Short mmCIF file of C-alpha atoms in Angstrom, two decimals:
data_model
loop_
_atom_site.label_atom_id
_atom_site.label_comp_id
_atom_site.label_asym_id
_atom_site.label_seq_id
_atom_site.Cartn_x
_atom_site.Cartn_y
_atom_site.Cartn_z
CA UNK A 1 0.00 0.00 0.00
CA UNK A 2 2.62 2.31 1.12
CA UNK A 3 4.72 1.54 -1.95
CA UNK A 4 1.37 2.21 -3.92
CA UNK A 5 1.05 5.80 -2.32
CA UNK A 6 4.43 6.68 -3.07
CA UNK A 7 3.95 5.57 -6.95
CA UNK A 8 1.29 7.76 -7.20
CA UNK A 9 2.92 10.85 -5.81
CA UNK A 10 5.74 10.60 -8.05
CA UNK A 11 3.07 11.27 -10.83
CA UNK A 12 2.81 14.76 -9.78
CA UNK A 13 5.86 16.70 -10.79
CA UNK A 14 8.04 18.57 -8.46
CA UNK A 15 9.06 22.33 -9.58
CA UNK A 16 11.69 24.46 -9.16
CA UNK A 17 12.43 26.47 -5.84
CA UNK A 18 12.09 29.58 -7.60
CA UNK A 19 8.13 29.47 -7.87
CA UNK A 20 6.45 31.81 -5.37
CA UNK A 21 3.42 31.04 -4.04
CA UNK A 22 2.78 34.77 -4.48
CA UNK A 23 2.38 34.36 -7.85
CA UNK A 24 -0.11 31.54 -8.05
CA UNK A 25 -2.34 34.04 -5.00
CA UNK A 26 -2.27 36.70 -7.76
CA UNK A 27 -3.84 34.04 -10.25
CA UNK A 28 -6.29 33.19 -7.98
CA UNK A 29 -7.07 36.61 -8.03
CA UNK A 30 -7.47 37.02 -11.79
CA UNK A 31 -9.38 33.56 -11.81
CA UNK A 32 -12.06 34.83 -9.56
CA UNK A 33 -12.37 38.52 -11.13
CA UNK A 34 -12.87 36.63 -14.44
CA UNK A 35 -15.55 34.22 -12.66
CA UNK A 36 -16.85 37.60 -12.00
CA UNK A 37 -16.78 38.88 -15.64
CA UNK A 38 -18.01 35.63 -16.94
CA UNK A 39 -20.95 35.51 -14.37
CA UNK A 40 -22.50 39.09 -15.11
CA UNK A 41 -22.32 38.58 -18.62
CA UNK A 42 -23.64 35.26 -18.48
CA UNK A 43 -27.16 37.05 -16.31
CA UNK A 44 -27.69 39.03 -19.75
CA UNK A 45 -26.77 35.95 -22.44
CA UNK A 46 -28.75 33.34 -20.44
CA UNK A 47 -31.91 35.62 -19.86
CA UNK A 48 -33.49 33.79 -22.64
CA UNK A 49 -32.60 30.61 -22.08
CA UNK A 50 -34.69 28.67 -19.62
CA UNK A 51 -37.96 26.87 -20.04
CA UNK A 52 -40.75 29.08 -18.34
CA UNK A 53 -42.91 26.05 -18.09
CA UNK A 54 -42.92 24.34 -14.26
CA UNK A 55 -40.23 22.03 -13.21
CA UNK A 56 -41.55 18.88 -11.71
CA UNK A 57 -39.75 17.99 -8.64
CA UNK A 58 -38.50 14.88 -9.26
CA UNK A 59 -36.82 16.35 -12.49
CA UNK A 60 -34.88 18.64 -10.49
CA UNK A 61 -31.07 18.23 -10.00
CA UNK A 62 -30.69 17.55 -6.22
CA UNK A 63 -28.46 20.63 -5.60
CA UNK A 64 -31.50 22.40 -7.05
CA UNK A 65 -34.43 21.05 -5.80
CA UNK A 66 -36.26 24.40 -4.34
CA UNK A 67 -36.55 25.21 -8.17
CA UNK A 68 -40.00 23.58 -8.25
CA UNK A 69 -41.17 26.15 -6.03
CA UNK A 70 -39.27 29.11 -6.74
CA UNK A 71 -40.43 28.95 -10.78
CA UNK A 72 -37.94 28.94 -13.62
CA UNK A 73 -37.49 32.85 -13.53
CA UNK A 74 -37.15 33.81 -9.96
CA UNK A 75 -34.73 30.52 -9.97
CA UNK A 76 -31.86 31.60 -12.45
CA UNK A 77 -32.23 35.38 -10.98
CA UNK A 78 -31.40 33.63 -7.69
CA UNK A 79 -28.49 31.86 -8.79
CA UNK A 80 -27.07 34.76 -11.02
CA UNK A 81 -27.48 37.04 -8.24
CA UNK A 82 -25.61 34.96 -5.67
CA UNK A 83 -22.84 34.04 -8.48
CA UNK A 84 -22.30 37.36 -9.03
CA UNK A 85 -21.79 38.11 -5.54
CA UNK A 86 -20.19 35.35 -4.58
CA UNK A 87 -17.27 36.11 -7.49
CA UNK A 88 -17.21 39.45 -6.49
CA UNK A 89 -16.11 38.79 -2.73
CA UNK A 90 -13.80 36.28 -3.90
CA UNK A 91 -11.78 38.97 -5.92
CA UNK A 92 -11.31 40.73 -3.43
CA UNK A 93 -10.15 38.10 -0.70
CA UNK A 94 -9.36 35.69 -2.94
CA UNK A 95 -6.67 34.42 0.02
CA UNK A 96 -9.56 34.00 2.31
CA UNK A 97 -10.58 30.13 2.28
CA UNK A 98 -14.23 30.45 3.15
CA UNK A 99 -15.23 33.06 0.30
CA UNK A 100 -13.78 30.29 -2.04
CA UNK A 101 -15.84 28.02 -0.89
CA UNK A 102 -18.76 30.27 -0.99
CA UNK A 103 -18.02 30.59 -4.75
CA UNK A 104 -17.58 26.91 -5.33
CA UNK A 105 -21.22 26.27 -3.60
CA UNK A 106 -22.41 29.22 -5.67
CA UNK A 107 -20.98 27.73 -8.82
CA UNK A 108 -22.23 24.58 -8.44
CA UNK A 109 -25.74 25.81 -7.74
CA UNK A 110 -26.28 27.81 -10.71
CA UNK A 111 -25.41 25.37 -13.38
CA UNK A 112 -27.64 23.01 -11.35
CA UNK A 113 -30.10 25.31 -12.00
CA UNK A 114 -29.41 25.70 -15.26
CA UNK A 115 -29.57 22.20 -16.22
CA UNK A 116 -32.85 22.05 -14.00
CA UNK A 117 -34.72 25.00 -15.92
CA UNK A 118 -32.52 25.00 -19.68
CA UNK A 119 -30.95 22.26 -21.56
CA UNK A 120 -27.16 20.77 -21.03
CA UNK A 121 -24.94 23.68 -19.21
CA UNK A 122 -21.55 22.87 -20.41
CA UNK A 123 -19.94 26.81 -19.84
CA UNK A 124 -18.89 26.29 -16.44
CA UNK A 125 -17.97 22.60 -15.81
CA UNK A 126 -14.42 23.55 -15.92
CA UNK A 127 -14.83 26.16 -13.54
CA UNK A 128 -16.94 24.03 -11.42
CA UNK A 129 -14.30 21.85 -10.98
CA UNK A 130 -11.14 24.29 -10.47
CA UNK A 131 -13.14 26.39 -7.98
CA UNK A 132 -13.95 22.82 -5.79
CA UNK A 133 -9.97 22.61 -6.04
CA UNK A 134 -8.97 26.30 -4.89
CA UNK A 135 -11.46 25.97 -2.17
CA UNK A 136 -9.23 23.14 -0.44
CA UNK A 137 -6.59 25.77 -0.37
CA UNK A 138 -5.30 26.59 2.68
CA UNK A 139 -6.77 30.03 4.16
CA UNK A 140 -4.31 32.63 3.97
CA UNK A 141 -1.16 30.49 2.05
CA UNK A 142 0.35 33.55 0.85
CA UNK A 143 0.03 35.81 3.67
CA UNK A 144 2.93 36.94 5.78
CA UNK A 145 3.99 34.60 7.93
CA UNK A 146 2.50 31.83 6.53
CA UNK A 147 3.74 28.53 6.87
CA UNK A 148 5.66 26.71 4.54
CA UNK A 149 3.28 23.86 5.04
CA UNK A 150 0.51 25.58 3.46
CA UNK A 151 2.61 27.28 0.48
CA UNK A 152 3.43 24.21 -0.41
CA UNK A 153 -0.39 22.73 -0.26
CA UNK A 154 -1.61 25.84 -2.01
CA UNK A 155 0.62 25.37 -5.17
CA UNK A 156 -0.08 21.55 -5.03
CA UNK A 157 -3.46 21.89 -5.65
CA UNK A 158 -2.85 24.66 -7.98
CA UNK A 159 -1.22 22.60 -9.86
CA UNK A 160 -4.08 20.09 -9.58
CA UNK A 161 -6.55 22.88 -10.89
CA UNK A 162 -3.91 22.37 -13.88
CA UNK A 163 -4.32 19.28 -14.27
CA UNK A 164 -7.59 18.38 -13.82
CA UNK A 165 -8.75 21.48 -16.52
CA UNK A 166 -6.51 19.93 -18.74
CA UNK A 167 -7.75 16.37 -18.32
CA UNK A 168 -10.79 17.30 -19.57
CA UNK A 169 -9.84 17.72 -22.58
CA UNK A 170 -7.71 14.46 -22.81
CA UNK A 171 -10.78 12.53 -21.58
CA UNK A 172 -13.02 14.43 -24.56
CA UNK A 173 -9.73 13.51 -27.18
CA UNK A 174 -10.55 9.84 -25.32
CA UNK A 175 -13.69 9.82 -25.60
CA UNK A 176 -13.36 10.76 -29.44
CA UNK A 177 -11.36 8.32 -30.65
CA UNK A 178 -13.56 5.28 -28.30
CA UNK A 179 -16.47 6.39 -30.22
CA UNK A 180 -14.82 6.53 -33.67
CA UNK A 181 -13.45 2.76 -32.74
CA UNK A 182 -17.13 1.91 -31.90
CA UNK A 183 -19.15 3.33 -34.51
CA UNK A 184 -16.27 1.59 -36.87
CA UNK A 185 -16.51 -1.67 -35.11
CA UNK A 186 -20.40 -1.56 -36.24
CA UNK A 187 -19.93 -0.41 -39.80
CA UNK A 188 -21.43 3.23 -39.10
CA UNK A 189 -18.73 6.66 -39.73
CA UNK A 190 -17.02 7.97 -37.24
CA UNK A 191 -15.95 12.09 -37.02
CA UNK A 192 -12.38 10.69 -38.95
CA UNK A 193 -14.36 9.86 -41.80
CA UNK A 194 -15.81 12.26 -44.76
CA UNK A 195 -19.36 10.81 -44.34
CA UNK A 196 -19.37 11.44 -40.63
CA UNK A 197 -17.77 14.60 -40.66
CA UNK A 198 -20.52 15.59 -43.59
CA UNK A 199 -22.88 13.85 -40.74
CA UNK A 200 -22.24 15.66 -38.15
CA UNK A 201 -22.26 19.03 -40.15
CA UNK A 202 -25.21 18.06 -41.09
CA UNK A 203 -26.32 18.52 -37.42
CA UNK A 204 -24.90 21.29 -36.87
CA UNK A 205 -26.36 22.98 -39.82
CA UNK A 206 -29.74 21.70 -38.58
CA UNK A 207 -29.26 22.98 -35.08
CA UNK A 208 -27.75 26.11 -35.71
CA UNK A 209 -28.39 27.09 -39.50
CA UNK A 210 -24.14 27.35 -40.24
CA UNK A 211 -21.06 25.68 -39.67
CA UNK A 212 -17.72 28.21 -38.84
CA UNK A 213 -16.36 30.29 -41.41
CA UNK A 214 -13.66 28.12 -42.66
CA UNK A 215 -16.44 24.76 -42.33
CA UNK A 216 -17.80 24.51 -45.78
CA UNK A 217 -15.02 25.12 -47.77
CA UNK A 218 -12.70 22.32 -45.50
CA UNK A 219 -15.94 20.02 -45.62
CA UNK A 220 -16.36 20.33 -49.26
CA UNK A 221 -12.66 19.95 -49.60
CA UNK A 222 -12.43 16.91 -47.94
CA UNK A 223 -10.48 18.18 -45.07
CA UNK A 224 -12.51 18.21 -42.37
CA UNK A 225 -11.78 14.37 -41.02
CA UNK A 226 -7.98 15.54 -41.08
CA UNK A 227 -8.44 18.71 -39.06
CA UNK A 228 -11.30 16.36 -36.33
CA UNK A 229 -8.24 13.82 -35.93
CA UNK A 230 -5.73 16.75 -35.48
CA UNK A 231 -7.96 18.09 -33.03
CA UNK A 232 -8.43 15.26 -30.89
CA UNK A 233 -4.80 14.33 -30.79
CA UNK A 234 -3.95 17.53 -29.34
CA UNK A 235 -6.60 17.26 -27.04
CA UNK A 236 -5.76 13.75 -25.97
CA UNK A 237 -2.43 14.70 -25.25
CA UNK A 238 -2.63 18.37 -23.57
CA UNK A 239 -3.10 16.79 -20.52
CA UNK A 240 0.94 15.62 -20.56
CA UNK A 241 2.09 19.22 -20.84
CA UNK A 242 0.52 19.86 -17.20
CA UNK A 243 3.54 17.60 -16.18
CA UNK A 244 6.17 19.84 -17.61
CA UNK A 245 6.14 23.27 -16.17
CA UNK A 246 8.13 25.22 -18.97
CA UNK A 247 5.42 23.93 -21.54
CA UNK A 248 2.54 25.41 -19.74
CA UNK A 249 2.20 28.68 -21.09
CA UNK A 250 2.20 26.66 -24.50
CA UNK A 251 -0.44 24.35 -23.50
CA UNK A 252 -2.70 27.43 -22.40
CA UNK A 253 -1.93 28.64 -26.21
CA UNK A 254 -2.67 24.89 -27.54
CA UNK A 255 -5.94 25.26 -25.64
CA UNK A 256 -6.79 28.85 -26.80
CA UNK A 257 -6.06 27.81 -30.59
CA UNK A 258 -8.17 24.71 -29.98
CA UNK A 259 -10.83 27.04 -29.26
CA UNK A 260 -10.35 28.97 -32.24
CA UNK A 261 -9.86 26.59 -34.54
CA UNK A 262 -13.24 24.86 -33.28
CA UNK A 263 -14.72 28.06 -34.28
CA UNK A 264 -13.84 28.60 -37.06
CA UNK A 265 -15.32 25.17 -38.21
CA UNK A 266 -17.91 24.42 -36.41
CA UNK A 267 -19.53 28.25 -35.59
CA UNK A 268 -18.85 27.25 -31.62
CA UNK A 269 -16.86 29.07 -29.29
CA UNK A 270 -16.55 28.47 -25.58
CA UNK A 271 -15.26 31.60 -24.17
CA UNK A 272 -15.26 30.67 -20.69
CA UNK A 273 -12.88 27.64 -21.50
CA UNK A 274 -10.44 30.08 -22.83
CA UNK A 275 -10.97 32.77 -20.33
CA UNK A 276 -9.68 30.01 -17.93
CA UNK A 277 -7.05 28.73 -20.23
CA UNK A 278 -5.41 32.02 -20.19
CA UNK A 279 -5.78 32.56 -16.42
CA UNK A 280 -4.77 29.03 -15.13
CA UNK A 281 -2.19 28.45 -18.04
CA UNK A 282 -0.94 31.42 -20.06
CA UNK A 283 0.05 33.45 -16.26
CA UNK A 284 0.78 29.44 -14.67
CA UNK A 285 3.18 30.32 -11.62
CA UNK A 286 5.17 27.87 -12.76
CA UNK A 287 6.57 28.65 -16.17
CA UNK A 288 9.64 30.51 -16.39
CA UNK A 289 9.44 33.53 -15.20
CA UNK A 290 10.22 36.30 -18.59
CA UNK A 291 11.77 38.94 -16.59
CA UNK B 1 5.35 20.10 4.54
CA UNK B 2 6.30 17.28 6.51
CA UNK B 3 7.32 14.19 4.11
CA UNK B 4 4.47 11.78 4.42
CA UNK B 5 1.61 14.86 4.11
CA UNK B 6 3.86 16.11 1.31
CA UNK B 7 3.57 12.09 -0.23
CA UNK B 8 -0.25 11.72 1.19
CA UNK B 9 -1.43 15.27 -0.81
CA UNK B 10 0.59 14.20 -4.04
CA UNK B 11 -1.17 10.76 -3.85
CA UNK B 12 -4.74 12.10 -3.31
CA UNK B 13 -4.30 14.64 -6.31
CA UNK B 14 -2.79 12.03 -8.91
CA UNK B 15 -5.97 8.94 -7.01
CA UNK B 16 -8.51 12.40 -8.21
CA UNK B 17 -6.81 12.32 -11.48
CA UNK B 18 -7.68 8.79 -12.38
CA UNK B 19 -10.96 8.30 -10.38
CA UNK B 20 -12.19 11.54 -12.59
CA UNK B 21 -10.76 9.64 -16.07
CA UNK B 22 -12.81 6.50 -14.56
CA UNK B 23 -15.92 7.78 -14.10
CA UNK B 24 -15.98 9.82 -17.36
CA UNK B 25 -15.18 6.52 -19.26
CA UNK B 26 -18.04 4.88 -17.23
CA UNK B 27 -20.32 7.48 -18.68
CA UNK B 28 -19.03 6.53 -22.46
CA UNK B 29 -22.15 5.11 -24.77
CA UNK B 30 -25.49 5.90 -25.39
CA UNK B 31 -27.14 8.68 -23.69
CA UNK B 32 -23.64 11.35 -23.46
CA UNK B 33 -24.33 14.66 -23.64
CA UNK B 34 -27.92 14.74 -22.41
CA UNK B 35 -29.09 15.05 -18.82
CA UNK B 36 -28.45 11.52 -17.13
CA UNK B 37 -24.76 12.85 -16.16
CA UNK B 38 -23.42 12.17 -12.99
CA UNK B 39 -24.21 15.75 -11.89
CA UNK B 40 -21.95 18.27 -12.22
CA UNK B 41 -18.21 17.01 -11.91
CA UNK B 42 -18.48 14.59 -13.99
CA UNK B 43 -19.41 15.99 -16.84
CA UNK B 44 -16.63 15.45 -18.83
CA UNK B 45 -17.43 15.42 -22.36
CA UNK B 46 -18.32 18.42 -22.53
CA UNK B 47 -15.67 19.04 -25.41
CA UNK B 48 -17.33 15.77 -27.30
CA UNK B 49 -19.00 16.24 -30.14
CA UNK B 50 -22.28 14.75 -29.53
CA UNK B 51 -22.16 10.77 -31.19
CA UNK B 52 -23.70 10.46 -34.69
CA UNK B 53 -27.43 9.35 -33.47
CA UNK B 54 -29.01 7.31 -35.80
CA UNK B 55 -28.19 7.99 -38.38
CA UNK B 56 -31.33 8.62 -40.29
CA UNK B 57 -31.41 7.30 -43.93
CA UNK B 58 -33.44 9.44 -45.88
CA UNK B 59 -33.73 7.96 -49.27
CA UNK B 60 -35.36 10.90 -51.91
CA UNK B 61 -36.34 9.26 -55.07
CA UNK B 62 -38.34 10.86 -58.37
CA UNK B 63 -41.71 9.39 -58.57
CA UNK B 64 -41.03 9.06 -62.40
CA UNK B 65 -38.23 6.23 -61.80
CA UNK B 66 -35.24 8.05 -62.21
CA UNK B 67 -33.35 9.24 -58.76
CA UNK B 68 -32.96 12.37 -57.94
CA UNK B 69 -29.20 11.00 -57.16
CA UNK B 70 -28.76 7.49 -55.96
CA UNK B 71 -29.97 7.02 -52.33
CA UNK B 72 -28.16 8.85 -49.86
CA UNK B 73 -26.59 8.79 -46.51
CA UNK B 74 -27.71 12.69 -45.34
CA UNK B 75 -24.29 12.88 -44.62
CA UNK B 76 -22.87 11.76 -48.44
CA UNK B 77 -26.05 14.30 -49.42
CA UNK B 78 -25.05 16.96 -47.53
CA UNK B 79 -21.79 16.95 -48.46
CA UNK B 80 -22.65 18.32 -52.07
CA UNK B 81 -22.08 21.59 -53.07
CA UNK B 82 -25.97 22.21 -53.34
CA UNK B 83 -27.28 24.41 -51.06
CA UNK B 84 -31.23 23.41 -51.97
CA UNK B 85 -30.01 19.76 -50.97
CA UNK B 86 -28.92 20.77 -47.63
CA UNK B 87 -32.35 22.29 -47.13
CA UNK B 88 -33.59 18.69 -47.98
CA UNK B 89 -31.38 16.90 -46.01
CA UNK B 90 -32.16 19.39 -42.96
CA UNK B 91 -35.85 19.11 -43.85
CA UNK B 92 -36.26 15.31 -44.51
CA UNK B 93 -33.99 14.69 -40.60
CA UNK B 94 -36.94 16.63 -39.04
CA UNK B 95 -39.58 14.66 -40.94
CA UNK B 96 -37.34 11.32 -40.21
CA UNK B 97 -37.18 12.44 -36.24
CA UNK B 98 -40.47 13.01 -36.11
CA UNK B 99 -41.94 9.61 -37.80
CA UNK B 100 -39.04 7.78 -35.23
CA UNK B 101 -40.51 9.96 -32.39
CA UNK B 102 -44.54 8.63 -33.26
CA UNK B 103 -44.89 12.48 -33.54
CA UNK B 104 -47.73 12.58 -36.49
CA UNK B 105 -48.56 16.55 -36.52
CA UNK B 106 -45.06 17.41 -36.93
CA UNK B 107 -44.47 14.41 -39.61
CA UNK B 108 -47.15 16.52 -41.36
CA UNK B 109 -45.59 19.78 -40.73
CA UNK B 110 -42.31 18.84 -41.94
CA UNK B 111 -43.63 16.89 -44.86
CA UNK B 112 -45.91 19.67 -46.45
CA UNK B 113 -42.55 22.11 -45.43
CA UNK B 114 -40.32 19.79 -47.42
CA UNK B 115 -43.12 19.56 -50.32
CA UNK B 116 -44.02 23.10 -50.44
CA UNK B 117 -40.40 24.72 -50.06
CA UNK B 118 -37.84 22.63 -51.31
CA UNK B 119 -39.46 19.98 -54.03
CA UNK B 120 -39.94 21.09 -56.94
CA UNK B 121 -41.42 17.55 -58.90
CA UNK B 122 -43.11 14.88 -57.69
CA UNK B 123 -40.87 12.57 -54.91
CA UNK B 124 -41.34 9.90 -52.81
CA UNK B 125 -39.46 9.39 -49.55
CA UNK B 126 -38.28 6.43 -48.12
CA UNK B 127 -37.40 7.00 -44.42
CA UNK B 128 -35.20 4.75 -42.20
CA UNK B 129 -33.71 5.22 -39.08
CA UNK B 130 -30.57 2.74 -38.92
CA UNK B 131 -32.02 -0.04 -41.77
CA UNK B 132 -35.35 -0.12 -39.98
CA UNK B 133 -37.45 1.57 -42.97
CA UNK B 134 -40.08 4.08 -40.70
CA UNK B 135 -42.42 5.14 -43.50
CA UNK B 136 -42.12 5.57 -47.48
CA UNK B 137 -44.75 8.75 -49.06
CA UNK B 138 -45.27 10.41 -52.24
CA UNK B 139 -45.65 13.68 -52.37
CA UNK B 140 -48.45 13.65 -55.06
#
């Protein structure tokens, strides 16, 4: 067992001396100013987009089961409202354990709302799960005086918040190439082919009237199945640059060009995901520092 | 840190790592991307592009013998250069989702929409969902 632990924890890198915790506090401070920014815009964007008819209660996500009651409306102005504040104390004591926490509950509530009252809420999910991380940060890790006990459990787990944002992606590269082996397996085309790609852009077509800019013309050039498999490399193997701390700054850019690039053929674009990319990623405490 | 907590911490975070990979590939097949995730950390497809349901078959044929093209995957048929057969691929999905769905007002609805806006000749459709054939019309 013991010999088990210890294989484990060499997984997680060790980094250089030189990385001050300092640095990763000032990220947390730019992660929770942009939860801020992404949570009042999100108020006006989402007004729309939640069924007004009644929620039945045993339809409701468990984290959000006084929506029955409250009504669709009065729910998401609820959760906005307390996201929004929630973000907004974090910013400023972004150090301070419990308003981290407050922001993770917050989080957490509101897309369980939105799932409740809307359709599939796939925005914050990353955010969800680096805001449970920071909020097992210790209180105060970068605060005169602190120990060097809790600096070193604060950029642990921010290191974790890495990780885990970029294993997300891995597991969707995964979960890409499974299905591609399935739907092969049973003789129907997967994203890699030119049938499913034209499949799939069907849907998307049908769903949201256009494909990205540069969609038709790679579609009718053949080219989409090569860019899909491109994309789903990357993504399955983003998750290995966590490991090396000089490559971070170019995984946040792999991330933000994924984003991009899945823009510009499919019409979609996740802000949020890159918003995070650049704050957990692009300003990582532990690249090299430029100065 | 104190070695062990340092080793303990380390352990936990690469254990979250894998548990987090295990349950998302638990939640692979049928059903990803709709509601019946493990609510909310799991949801961890969220970059996936949704699987290719179906797929629906549409076959459009002329009612005077000759096809319109051969029958057609809507994929192979939407990959033309045509923008009128997009609008019947998009239209004759809605009618095919709606026959598979037992949802008769809106087969109706999409039919007379596919009739009135994007045929211009007499057709018959042949819809399948996987090689289950669901219904076969003509339009006149």
């Amino acid at each position: 067992m013991n010999a088990l632990v210890r294989r484990a924890a060499a997984l997680v890198p060790e980094w250089p001396m030189s990385v001050r915790v300092e640095d990763a506090a000032l990220v947390l401070r730019f992660f929770y100013a942009g939860l801020l920014w992404l949570s009042a815009t999100l108020i006006y964007e989402m007004r729309n987009s939640y069924r007004t008819i009644l929620v039945d209660a045993d339809k409701a996500h468990w984290p959000a089961f006084w929506v029955p009651w409250a009504g669709a409306e009065k729910s998401f102005l609820i959760a906005s409202v307390a996201l929004v504040a929630s973000a907004f104390v974090a910013a400023l004591l972004p150090q301070r354990r419990w308003a981290r926490a407050l922001v993770c509950v917050a989080l957490w509530e509101y897309v369980a709302v939105m799932i409740t009252i809307g359709e599939l809420f796939p925005i914050c999910h990353q955010w969800i799960v680096v805001a449970f991380i920071f909020a097992l940060m210790p209180d105060r890790f970068a605060a005169p005086g602190a120990s060097k006990e809790s600096k070193d459990s604060a950029l642990l787990l921010f290191w974790a918040a890495q990780a885990f944002f970029l294993l997300t992606y891995s597991m969707a590269g995964l979960s890409k190439f499974l299905t591609a082996a399935w739907q092969t397996a049973h003789g129907e085309p997967s994203i890699f082919t030119v049938k499913g790609c034209a499949s799939m852009a069907a849907d998307y077509i049908m769903e949201k009237g256009r494909l990205g800019p540069l969609g038709m013309p790679l579609r009718d050039a053949g080219l989409l199945p090569a860019f899909m498999f491109a994309g789903a490399l990357a993504e399955l193997g983003v998750l290995f640059l966590a490991f090396r701390a000089r490559l971070h700054r170019a995984a946040g850019a792999a991330v933000v060009a994924f984003h991009v690039g899945t823009y510009l053929l499919m019409g979609i674009f996740f802000k949020s995901s890159v918003l995070l990319a650049g704050v957990l990623l692009l300003c990582s405490p532990f690249a090299p520092r430029d100065d | 840190m104190s070695e062990p907590r340092k080793i303990g911490l380390r352990a936990a975070i690469a254990a979250g790592l894998l548990v987090y990979l295990a349950a998302g590939l638990a939640q692979l097949g049928p059903g990803d991307g709709e509601r019946d995730h493990i609510f909310p950390f799991i949801s961890w497809n969220m970059f996936a592009y949704a699987p290719l349901r179906g797929p629906y078959y549409v076959l459009v044929t002329r009612n005077a013998g000759k096809s319109y093209d051969p029958p057609r995957e809507i994929g192979e048929a939407v990959a033309s250069d045509e923008q009128r057969r997009i609008d019947i691929v998009a239209m004759a999905n809605t009618l095919a989702g709606s026959v598979a769905d037992g949802d008769k007002p809106r087969v109706e609805a999409a039919r007379r929409e596919i009739e009135g806006r994007v045929l211009t000749a007499p057709w018959s459709y042949d819809v399948y969902e996987g090689k289950n054939r669901l219904a076969t019309w003509s339009s006149r």
